[in-house]
Coordinates of C-alpha atoms in Angstrom, one line a residue:
Chain A
M75 CA 146.0 69.8 2.4
K76 CA 146.4 67.0 0.3
W77 CA 143.9 65.5 -2.0
I78 CA 142.1 62.7 -0.6
S79 CA 139.4 60.8 -2.5
E80 CA 137.1 60.7 0.4
E81 CA 136.7 64.3 0.5
S82 CA 133.6 66.0 -0.5
I83 CA 133.5 68.8 -3.2
L84 CA 130.7 71.2 -3.5
I85 CA 130.4 73.2 -6.7
V86 CA 128.5 76.5 -6.4
G87 CA 127.3 77.6 -9.9
L88 CA 126.9 74.3 -12.3
G89 CA 127.5 75.9 -15.8
L90 CA 130.1 74.6 -18.5
I91 CA 133.2 74.8 -16.5
G92 CA 131.6 73.9 -13.2
G93 CA 130.0 70.8 -14.7
S94 CA 133.4 69.9 -16.5
Y95 CA 135.0 70.0 -12.9
A96 CA 132.4 67.9 -11.5
R97 CA 132.8 65.7 -14.1
A98 CA 136.7 65.1 -13.8
L99 CA 136.4 64.9 -10.2
K100 CA 133.7 62.4 -9.8
R101 CA 135.3 60.1 -12.2
L102 CA 138.4 60.6 -9.7
G103 CA 136.4 59.3 -7.1
F104 CA 135.4 62.2 -4.9
H105 CA 131.9 63.0 -3.4
V106 CA 130.6 65.8 -5.5
A107 CA 127.6 68.3 -4.8
A108 CA 126.4 71.2 -6.6
I109 CA 124.2 74.0 -6.1
D110 CA 123.0 76.2 -8.9
I111 CA 119.7 78.2 -9.0
D112 CA 118.9 76.4 -12.4
Q113 CA 116.6 73.3 -11.6
P114 CA 117.0 71.8 -15.1
S115 CA 121.0 72.2 -14.9
I116 CA 120.8 70.5 -11.7
D117 CA 118.5 67.6 -12.8
Y118 CA 120.5 67.3 -16.3
A119 CA 123.7 66.8 -14.1
L120 CA 121.8 64.0 -11.9
E121 CA 120.4 62.1 -14.5
N122 CA 123.6 61.9 -16.1
G123 CA 125.7 61.1 -13.1
I124 CA 127.6 64.3 -13.4
I125 CA 127.3 65.0 -9.6
D126 CA 126.3 62.9 -6.8
D127 CA 123.5 65.7 -5.2
G128 CA 122.4 69.0 -6.4
Y129 CA 120.3 71.7 -4.9
T130 CA 118.8 75.0 -6.1
T131 CA 118.9 76.7 -3.0
V132 CA 122.0 77.2 -0.5
E133 CA 121.3 74.5 2.0
P134 CA 123.6 75.0 5.2
A135 CA 124.1 71.3 5.8
V136 CA 125.6 70.6 2.1
V137 CA 128.0 73.7 2.5
S138 CA 129.1 72.5 5.9
A139 CA 129.8 69.1 4.7
A140 CA 132.2 70.3 2.1
D141 CA 136.1 70.0 2.3
V142 CA 136.4 72.0 -0.7
V143 CA 134.1 74.4 -2.7
V144 CA 134.6 75.6 -6.3
F145 CA 133.1 78.9 -7.7
G146 CA 131.8 79.1 -10.9
L147 CA 129.9 82.1 -10.4
Y148 CA 129.9 85.7 -12.3
P149 CA 132.3 87.8 -10.2
T150 CA 129.6 90.4 -8.7
I151 CA 127.5 87.1 -7.7
F152 CA 130.2 85.4 -6.1
K153 CA 131.1 88.1 -3.9
Q154 CA 127.3 88.6 -2.8
W155 CA 127.3 84.5 -2.2
V156 CA 130.4 84.9 0.2
E157 CA 129.1 87.5 1.9
S158 CA 125.7 85.8 2.8
Y159 CA 126.5 82.1 3.3
Q160 CA 130.3 82.1 4.4
Q161 CA 129.2 81.2 7.9
Y162 CA 128.2 77.8 6.7
F163 CA 131.8 76.9 5.5
K164 CA 133.3 73.9 7.3
P165 CA 136.2 75.2 9.2
G166 CA 139.5 74.4 7.5
A167 CA 137.8 74.6 4.1
M168 CA 139.4 75.2 0.8
I169 CA 137.7 77.5 -1.3
T170 CA 138.9 78.1 -5.0
D171 CA 136.8 79.6 -8.4
V172 CA 137.2 79.6 -11.8
T173 CA 136.8 83.6 -12.4
G174 CA 138.3 85.2 -15.6
V175 CA 139.3 88.4 -13.7
K176 CA 141.3 88.3 -10.4
S177 CA 142.5 91.7 -9.3
C178 CA 139.0 93.3 -8.5
V179 CA 137.8 89.7 -7.3
V180 CA 140.6 88.0 -5.1
Y181 CA 141.5 90.9 -2.7
D182 CA 138.0 91.6 -1.7
I183 CA 136.9 88.1 -1.3
Q184 CA 140.2 87.7 0.8
S185 CA 139.3 90.8 2.8
I186 CA 136.0 89.5 3.9
L187 CA 136.6 85.9 4.4
R188 CA 136.6 84.0 7.8
P189 CA 140.4 83.6 9.1
D190 CA 139.7 79.9 9.4
V191 CA 138.9 78.9 5.7
E192 CA 141.5 79.7 2.6
F193 CA 140.8 81.3 -0.6
I194 CA 142.8 80.2 -3.5
A195 CA 142.2 81.6 -6.7
A196 CA 142.6 80.0 -10.1
H197 CA 141.6 80.5 -13.9
P198 CA 140.9 77.3 -15.7
M199 CA 141.8 79.0 -19.2
A200 CA 139.4 76.5 -21.1
G201 CA 135.8 77.1 -22.6
K202 CA 133.6 76.8 -25.7
E203 CA 131.2 78.9 -27.5
V204 CA 128.2 77.0 -26.2
F205 CA 127.4 77.2 -22.6
G206 CA 125.5 75.2 -19.5
V207 CA 126.4 71.9 -17.9
Q208 CA 124.6 70.4 -20.9
N209 CA 127.7 70.9 -22.9
S210 CA 130.3 70.5 -20.1
D211 CA 133.3 68.1 -21.1
E212 CA 136.4 67.4 -19.0
R213 CA 138.1 66.8 -22.4
I214 CA 138.3 71.1 -22.7
F215 CA 140.8 71.2 -20.1
H216 CA 143.5 68.4 -22.0
D217 CA 144.9 71.0 -24.1
A218 CA 144.5 74.0 -21.9
N219 CA 146.1 76.3 -19.2
Y220 CA 145.6 76.4 -15.6
I221 CA 146.7 79.5 -14.0
V222 CA 146.8 79.5 -9.8
V223 CA 146.5 83.2 -8.7
P224 CA 147.8 83.4 -5.3
T225 CA 148.4 86.8 -3.1
E226 CA 150.3 87.5 0.0
K227 CA 147.7 86.2 2.4
N228 CA 148.1 82.6 0.4
T229 CA 149.8 79.6 2.5
P230 CA 152.5 77.7 0.5
E231 CA 150.5 74.8 1.0
A232 CA 147.1 76.4 -0.7
I233 CA 149.2 77.1 -3.8
E234 CA 150.6 73.8 -3.9
W235 CA 147.3 72.5 -3.6
C236 CA 145.4 74.3 -6.2
R237 CA 148.3 73.6 -8.4
S238 CA 147.8 69.8 -8.0
L239 CA 144.0 70.6 -8.3
G240 CA 144.8 71.8 -12.0
M241 CA 146.9 68.6 -12.6
I242 CA 144.4 66.2 -11.5
L243 CA 141.7 68.0 -13.7
G244 CA 144.0 67.2 -16.7
F245 CA 145.1 70.7 -17.6
H246 CA 148.1 70.7 -20.2
H247 CA 149.9 73.5 -18.3
I248 CA 150.1 74.9 -14.7
A249 CA 151.0 78.6 -14.1
V250 CA 151.2 80.6 -11.1
L251 CA 150.8 84.4 -11.6
S252 CA 150.2 87.3 -9.5
P253 CA 146.3 88.9 -9.8
E254 CA 148.2 91.9 -11.8
E255 CA 150.2 89.6 -13.9
H256 CA 147.1 87.5 -14.6
D257 CA 144.9 90.4 -15.3
Q258 CA 147.7 92.0 -17.8
M259 CA 148.0 88.9 -19.5
I260 CA 144.4 88.1 -19.9
G261 CA 143.6 91.6 -21.1
F262 CA 146.0 90.9 -23.9
V263 CA 145.4 87.1 -25.0
S264 CA 141.9 86.9 -24.3
Q265 CA 139.7 90.0 -23.9
L266 CA 141.7 92.2 -26.5
T267 CA 141.2 89.7 -28.8
H268 CA 137.3 89.3 -28.1
V269 CA 137.2 93.3 -28.8
I270 CA 138.9 93.0 -31.9
A271 CA 136.6 90.3 -33.3
V272 CA 133.4 92.0 -32.0
S273 CA 134.7 95.5 -33.6
L274 CA 135.6 93.6 -37.0
M275 CA 131.8 92.3 -37.0
G276 CA 130.9 96.2 -36.3
C277 CA 132.5 97.5 -38.9
S278 CA 130.2 96.1 -41.8
D279 CA 126.6 95.3 -42.3
D280 CA 127.4 93.7 -45.6
H281 CA 125.5 90.2 -45.7
S282 CA 126.9 89.3 -49.1
L283 CA 130.5 89.2 -47.6
V284 CA 130.0 85.7 -46.8
D285 CA 130.0 84.9 -50.3
Y286 CA 133.8 86.6 -50.6
T287 CA 135.0 85.2 -47.0
G288 CA 138.0 83.1 -46.3
D289 CA 139.4 81.3 -43.7
S290 CA 141.2 84.7 -42.1
F291 CA 138.4 86.4 -41.4
R292 CA 136.5 83.2 -40.1
D293 CA 139.1 82.9 -37.8
L294 CA 139.4 86.2 -36.5
T295 CA 135.7 86.7 -35.9
R296 CA 135.0 83.1 -34.5
I297 CA 135.2 84.5 -30.8
A298 CA 132.7 87.5 -32.0
R299 CA 129.7 85.1 -31.1
I300 CA 130.0 86.2 -27.5
N301 CA 127.8 86.0 -24.4
D302 CA 127.3 89.8 -23.7
K303 CA 126.4 89.6 -20.2
M304 CA 129.5 87.5 -18.9
W305 CA 132.0 89.4 -21.1
S306 CA 130.9 93.0 -20.3
E307 CA 131.3 92.0 -16.9
L308 CA 134.5 90.6 -17.3
F309 CA 135.8 93.9 -19.4
M310 CA 134.2 96.1 -16.6
M311 CA 136.1 94.1 -13.8
N312 CA 139.5 94.4 -15.9
K313 CA 138.8 98.0 -17.0
E314 CA 142.2 99.5 -16.5
A315 CA 144.5 96.5 -17.7
L316 CA 142.3 96.0 -20.9
L317 CA 142.3 99.9 -21.8
E318 CA 146.0 99.5 -21.5
Q319 CA 146.3 96.9 -23.9
M320 CA 143.9 98.1 -26.3
D321 CA 145.7 101.4 -26.5
R322 CA 149.0 99.6 -27.1
F323 CA 147.1 97.6 -29.8
T324 CA 145.9 101.3 -31.2
E325 CA 149.3 102.7 -31.2
V326 CA 150.9 99.5 -33.1
F327 CA 148.2 99.2 -35.7
G328 CA 148.6 103.0 -36.2
N329 CA 152.3 102.8 -36.8
F330 CA 151.6 100.1 -39.6
R331 CA 148.8 102.3 -40.9
N332 CA 151.3 105.2 -41.0
M333 CA 153.9 102.9 -42.8
L334 CA 151.4 102.0 -45.5
A335 CA 150.5 105.7 -46.1
N336 CA 153.9 106.7 -46.4
D337 CA 154.7 104.0 -48.6
D338 CA 157.2 102.6 -46.2
V339 CA 157.7 99.0 -47.4
E340 CA 160.7 98.3 -45.7
G341 CA 158.7 99.0 -42.3
M342 CA 155.9 97.2 -43.1
R343 CA 158.1 94.0 -44.2
A344 CA 160.2 94.5 -40.9
A345 CA 156.7 94.3 -38.9
M346 CA 155.8 91.1 -40.9
R347 CA 159.1 89.4 -40.4
L348 CA 158.7 90.1 -36.7
S349 CA 155.2 88.7 -36.2
T350 CA 156.1 85.8 -38.3
E351 CA 159.2 85.1 -36.2
R352 CA 157.1 85.5 -33.0
R353 CA 153.9 83.7 -34.0
A354 CA 156.4 80.5 -34.5
W355 CA 156.4 80.5 -30.7
F356 CA 152.9 79.6 -30.6
D357 CA 153.1 76.6 -32.6
R358 CA 151.9 73.2 -31.1
Chain B
M155 CA 135.4 80.6 -76.2
K156 CA 134.2 77.3 -74.7
W157 CA 136.4 74.7 -72.7
I158 CA 137.3 72.0 -75.2
S159 CA 139.5 69.4 -73.6
E160 CA 142.2 69.6 -76.7
E161 CA 142.7 73.5 -75.9
S162 CA 146.5 74.1 -74.8
I163 CA 147.2 75.7 -71.5
L164 CA 150.2 77.7 -70.3
I165 CA 150.9 78.8 -66.6
V166 CA 153.2 81.4 -66.1
G167 CA 154.5 81.4 -62.4
L168 CA 154.0 78.0 -61.4
G169 CA 153.8 78.6 -57.4
L170 CA 151.3 77.2 -54.9
I171 CA 148.0 78.6 -56.9
G172 CA 149.5 77.9 -60.3
G173 CA 150.6 74.6 -59.5
S174 CA 147.1 73.7 -58.1
Y175 CA 145.4 75.2 -61.4
A176 CA 147.9 72.9 -63.5
R177 CA 146.9 69.7 -61.4
A178 CA 143.2 70.3 -61.7
L179 CA 143.6 71.2 -65.6
K180 CA 145.4 68.5 -66.3
R181 CA 143.4 65.9 -64.7
L182 CA 140.7 67.5 -66.7
G183 CA 142.5 66.6 -70.0
F184 CA 143.7 69.8 -71.1
H185 CA 147.8 70.0 -72.1
V186 CA 149.4 71.9 -69.6
A187 CA 152.6 73.6 -69.7
A188 CA 154.5 75.9 -67.2
I189 CA 157.1 78.6 -67.3
D190 CA 158.6 79.4 -63.9
I191 CA 162.7 81.1 -63.3
D192 CA 162.8 78.2 -60.8
Q193 CA 164.3 75.1 -62.2
P194 CA 163.7 72.8 -59.2
S195 CA 159.6 73.8 -59.2
I196 CA 159.6 73.1 -63.0
D197 CA 161.4 69.4 -62.2
Y198 CA 159.4 68.7 -59.5
A199 CA 156.3 69.5 -61.5
L200 CA 157.6 67.5 -64.1
E201 CA 158.4 64.7 -62.2
N202 CA 155.1 64.5 -60.5
G203 CA 153.1 64.5 -63.7
I204 CA 151.5 68.1 -62.6
I205 CA 152.4 69.6 -65.8
D206 CA 153.2 68.1 -69.5
D207 CA 155.7 70.6 -70.3
G208 CA 158.0 73.0 -68.5
Y209 CA 160.5 75.8 -69.0
T210 CA 162.6 78.2 -67.2
T211 CA 162.6 80.8 -69.9
V212 CA 160.2 82.5 -72.4
E213 CA 159.8 80.1 -75.1
P214 CA 157.9 82.3 -78.2
A215 CA 156.7 78.7 -79.8
V216 CA 155.4 77.8 -76.3
V217 CA 153.7 81.0 -75.6
S218 CA 152.4 81.0 -79.2
A219 CA 150.6 77.1 -78.8
A220 CA 148.5 78.4 -75.6
D221 CA 144.9 78.5 -76.1
V222 CA 144.8 80.1 -72.4
V223 CA 147.2 81.6 -70.7
V224 CA 147.3 81.7 -66.9
F225 CA 149.1 84.2 -64.7
G226 CA 150.3 83.1 -61.3
L227 CA 153.1 86.0 -61.1
Y228 CA 153.1 89.1 -58.3
P229 CA 151.5 91.8 -59.9
T230 CA 154.3 94.2 -60.9
I231 CA 156.1 91.3 -62.8
F232 CA 153.2 90.3 -64.4
K233 CA 152.8 93.8 -65.9
Q234 CA 156.3 93.7 -67.0
W235 CA 155.8 90.0 -68.6
V236 CA 153.1 91.0 -70.7
E237 CA 154.8 94.2 -71.7
S238 CA 157.9 92.0 -72.9
Y239 CA 156.4 89.3 -74.5
Q240 CA 152.6 90.0 -75.6
Q241 CA 153.7 89.7 -79.3
Y242 CA 154.2 85.7 -79.0
F243 CA 150.2 85.2 -77.7
K244 CA 148.2 83.2 -80.1
P245 CA 145.6 85.4 -81.8
G246 CA 142.2 84.9 -80.0
A247 CA 144.1 83.7 -76.8
M248 CA 142.6 84.1 -73.4
I249 CA 144.4 85.4 -70.5
T250 CA 143.6 85.2 -67.1
D251 CA 145.4 85.8 -63.8
V252 CA 145.2 85.0 -59.7
T253 CA 146.4 88.6 -58.8
G254 CA 144.8 89.3 -55.1
V255 CA 144.4 92.9 -56.0
K256 CA 142.8 94.1 -59.3
S257 CA 142.2 98.0 -59.7
C258 CA 145.7 98.7 -60.2
V259 CA 146.8 95.9 -62.5
V260 CA 143.4 95.1 -64.4
Y261 CA 143.0 98.6 -66.2
D262 CA 146.9 98.8 -67.0
I263 CA 147.0 95.1 -68.5
Q264 CA 144.0 95.9 -70.6
S265 CA 145.3 99.2 -71.6
I266 CA 148.6 97.9 -72.9
L267 CA 147.4 94.5 -74.4
R268 CA 147.0 93.5 -78.1
P269 CA 143.5 93.9 -79.2
D270 CA 143.2 90.3 -80.4
V271 CA 143.6 88.7 -77.1
E272 CA 141.4 89.1 -73.9
F273 CA 142.3 89.5 -70.7
I274 CA 139.8 88.8 -68.0
A275 CA 140.9 89.0 -64.3
A276 CA 140.0 86.5 -61.5
H277 CA 140.6 85.8 -58.1
P278 CA 141.0 82.3 -56.7
M279 CA 140.5 83.3 -53.0
A280 CA 142.5 80.0 -51.9
G281 CA 145.7 79.8 -50.2
K282 CA 148.0 77.9 -47.1
E283 CA 150.7 79.5 -44.9
V284 CA 152.9 77.2 -47.3
F285 CA 154.4 78.1 -50.6
G286 CA 155.4 76.7 -54.2
V287 CA 154.2 74.1 -56.6
Q288 CA 155.7 71.4 -54.0
N289 CA 152.8 72.0 -51.7
S290 CA 150.1 72.9 -54.6
D291 CA 146.9 71.0 -54.1
E292 CA 143.7 71.2 -55.8
R293 CA 141.4 70.7 -53.0
I294 CA 142.2 73.9 -51.5
F295 CA 139.6 75.3 -54.1
H296 CA 136.9 73.2 -53.2
D297 CA 135.5 75.1 -49.9
A298 CA 136.8 78.4 -51.5
N299 CA 135.4 81.4 -53.4
Y300 CA 136.5 82.2 -56.8
I301 CA 136.0 86.1 -57.9
V302 CA 135.7 87.0 -61.7
V303 CA 136.7 90.6 -61.7
P304 CA 135.6 91.9 -65.4
T305 CA 135.7 95.8 -66.8
E306 CA 133.7 97.5 -69.3
K307 CA 136.3 96.0 -71.8
N308 CA 135.3 92.5 -71.1
T309 CA 133.1 90.6 -73.4
P310 CA 130.1 88.9 -72.0
E311 CA 132.0 85.4 -73.7
A312 CA 135.0 86.1 -71.6
I313 CA 133.1 86.6 -68.4
E314 CA 131.1 83.4 -69.0
W315 CA 134.4 81.5 -69.7
C316 CA 135.9 82.5 -66.7
R317 CA 133.2 81.6 -64.3
S318 CA 133.2 78.5 -66.0
L319 CA 137.0 78.4 -65.4
G320 CA 136.3 78.6 -61.7
M321 CA 133.5 75.8 -61.9
I322 CA 135.9 73.4 -63.5
L323 CA 138.6 74.0 -61.1
G324 CA 136.3 73.0 -58.4
F325 CA 135.4 76.0 -56.5
H326 CA 132.7 76.2 -54.0
H327 CA 131.4 79.5 -54.7
I328 CA 131.7 81.9 -58.2
A329 CA 130.8 85.5 -57.7
V330 CA 131.3 88.5 -60.1
L331 CA 132.6 91.7 -59.0
S332 CA 134.2 94.9 -60.4
P333 CA 137.7 95.8 -59.6
E334 CA 136.8 98.4 -57.0
E335 CA 134.2 96.3 -55.3
H336 CA 136.9 93.6 -55.4
D337 CA 139.7 95.6 -53.9
Q338 CA 137.3 97.3 -51.2
M339 CA 136.0 93.5 -50.2
I340 CA 139.5 92.0 -50.1
G341 CA 140.8 95.2 -48.0
F342 CA 138.1 94.3 -45.4
V343 CA 138.0 90.4 -45.2
S344 CA 141.8 89.9 -46.0
Q345 CA 144.1 92.5 -46.0
L346 CA 142.7 94.3 -43.0
T347 CA 142.6 90.9 -40.6
H348 CA 146.4 90.5 -41.9
V349 CA 147.3 93.8 -40.5
I350 CA 145.3 92.9 -37.3
A351 CA 147.2 89.8 -36.6
V352 CA 150.6 91.6 -37.6
S353 CA 150.0 94.2 -35.1
L354 CA 148.8 91.8 -32.3
M355 CA 152.2 89.9 -32.6
G356 CA 153.7 93.3 -32.5
C357 CA 152.2 94.2 -29.0
S358 CA 154.3 92.2 -27.0
D359 CA 157.6 90.3 -27.2
D360 CA 156.9 88.4 -24.0
H361 CA 157.8 84.9 -25.0
S362 CA 156.4 83.4 -21.6
L363 CA 152.6 84.2 -23.2
V364 CA 152.6 80.9 -24.8
D365 CA 152.2 79.4 -21.5
Y366 CA 148.9 81.2 -21.4
T367 CA 147.3 81.4 -24.4
G368 CA 144.4 79.7 -25.4
D369 CA 142.4 79.2 -28.7
S370 CA 141.5 82.8 -29.1
F371 CA 145.0 84.2 -29.5
R372 CA 146.0 81.5 -31.6
D373 CA 143.0 82.0 -33.9
L374 CA 143.6 85.6 -34.4
T375 CA 147.4 85.4 -35.2
R376 CA 147.5 82.3 -37.5
I377 CA 147.9 84.7 -40.5
A378 CA 150.7 86.3 -38.4
R379 CA 152.9 84.3 -40.0
I380 CA 153.2 85.8 -43.4
N381 CA 155.1 86.3 -46.6
D382 CA 156.6 89.7 -46.2
K383 CA 157.5 90.3 -49.8
M384 CA 154.1 88.8 -51.3
W385 CA 151.9 91.2 -48.8
S386 CA 153.6 94.2 -48.6
E387 CA 153.2 94.3 -52.4
L388 CA 149.9 93.6 -52.2
F389 CA 149.3 96.1 -49.4
M390 CA 150.8 98.5 -51.6
M391 CA 148.8 97.9 -54.8
N392 CA 145.7 98.2 -52.4
K393 CA 146.7 101.1 -50.4
E394 CA 143.8 103.5 -50.5
A395 CA 141.0 100.5 -50.1
L396 CA 143.0 99.4 -47.2
L397 CA 143.4 102.5 -45.4
E398 CA 139.9 103.3 -45.7
Q399 CA 139.4 99.6 -43.8
M400 CA 141.7 100.3 -41.7
D401 CA 140.2 103.6 -40.5
R402 CA 136.9 102.2 -40.4
F403 CA 138.2 99.6 -38.2
T404 CA 140.2 102.1 -35.9
E405 CA 136.9 104.2 -35.4
V406 CA 134.9 101.2 -34.6
F407 CA 137.6 99.8 -32.2
G408 CA 138.0 103.5 -31.0
N409 CA 134.1 103.6 -30.0
F410 CA 134.1 100.3 -28.2
R411 CA 137.4 101.8 -26.1
N412 CA 135.3 105.0 -25.4
M413 CA 132.0 102.8 -24.2
L414 CA 134.4 100.8 -21.9
A415 CA 136.3 103.9 -20.4
N416 CA 132.9 105.4 -20.1
D417 CA 131.4 102.3 -18.1
D418 CA 128.7 102.1 -20.8
V419 CA 127.9 98.4 -20.4
E420 CA 124.9 98.7 -22.4
G421 CA 126.6 100.1 -25.2
M422 CA 129.2 97.1 -25.2
R423 CA 126.7 94.5 -24.8
A424 CA 124.7 95.8 -27.7
A425 CA 127.8 95.9 -29.7
M426 CA 128.5 92.2 -28.6
R427 CA 124.6 91.2 -29.7
L428 CA 125.3 92.8 -33.3
S429 CA 128.3 91.1 -33.5
T430 CA 127.1 87.6 -32.3
E431 CA 124.0 88.1 -34.6
R432 CA 126.4 88.9 -37.8
R433 CA 128.9 86.4 -36.9
A434 CA 126.2 83.7 -37.2
W435 CA 126.1 84.6 -41.0
F436 CA 129.2 83.3 -41.6
D437 CA 128.7 79.9 -40.0
R438 CA 129.0 76.7 -42.2

């Protein structure tokens, strides 16, 4: 399946990411429809030319017309949706998603899915601290990574198709990982960092700290402003990988504590030189 | 002691912060001399008009001419300097510093200091990831906090004088804390955050993570690029307060781990709502 501009795309769940997909794909000439239970979101998207058509209920004819369906739903709702409405998918349709956890979603969806459609999972690693189609902006993709997350059930054609979706959306870097690799990686670079930020804010209720706070504390806690419903669901769906990353961090942090407690200045300095060297990899 | 523009200021230790003090004070019309063992730093400062006079050794006449002496040295060197050269201080001179830890510095200096000069401690909470007078820039003060850290030995006049130093340097906010309050605060907002960043980088040697890293991980590890000599010394000199903050963080982080392990979604969501609410205090 190649990208042909006459193709019709359906986005289910028109939030920040779904809306940003819609903007990019409509600009590229595709016909973009959307389904979202929130009427103001659909109204906003129609009024601002973000989508061509919009619906707040699942219209069989709309689903059947789509060559591509992009799911921007919370993981649990995503599974329920596929169970309830997959009979409407067009034969040969390509299904993808934007879900932030993979192992506990991808295998389940693929196991219940009709054999004549293909689900290829993807994780666009872009976001903002704000939500909704009203804040959507395809420029959030330009500096971001896009991960294609295939299983053994996926065809080479679907993997290639999904890579090219990331490219036409404008992502900076496209990678391919297994669901397990993806979840370990995301447990470390994204979920663990959010737990740390939330925990840091949990350490003190001293409002006056704001008078003494420099950039370090602000940087480490920016992501402590967090959508509790979405992130608790993501954590639960990646529980084992996240616990593993948290335990690894606790061990490394505890080692540093022991070096400090034991006046092991050379040990602390070695840890700092290592972190300085490794952090240089991440400059851009 | 008021600020009079004919006054002569001596800066001992002409690095990033000392150099930034020099720039601001010279612009305000003060005569600014500097002592630093590094000849290129003195040469650079003279060539660029950052100071009026510069020396790489301790000239008695230069020290005796100063109405104000600002120490921008590492804590241990600061104490040795005062022990060795305080006989040269002008009677009535005002001494201040820029040291990032206080309890283990301020009392020691005040206990050995001549009775006819006064040491009032201060912590300008400004910095960069780069070092040296070559990178000095008084604009780093404009968005930053300045903490005056008096003890019972300090006069109200010296405290007021030190507050006004922070003001004329252009700091955004001036506060007064005891050495103990300062060290607890800095242990939390600055030192703990640096230990977390260093530990995060210590968790994985996977170079390919750079392909999957979003802003969250970059934000939390920016300060993992760290001057190991300076920070290990600062940690050691604030050991008890930092250990206390690290243990508090370990407890809060461990609580979150247990909530996740026990599927306590409501507990995690409550922690996230608390962190979201508290983090809003720190917006600007």
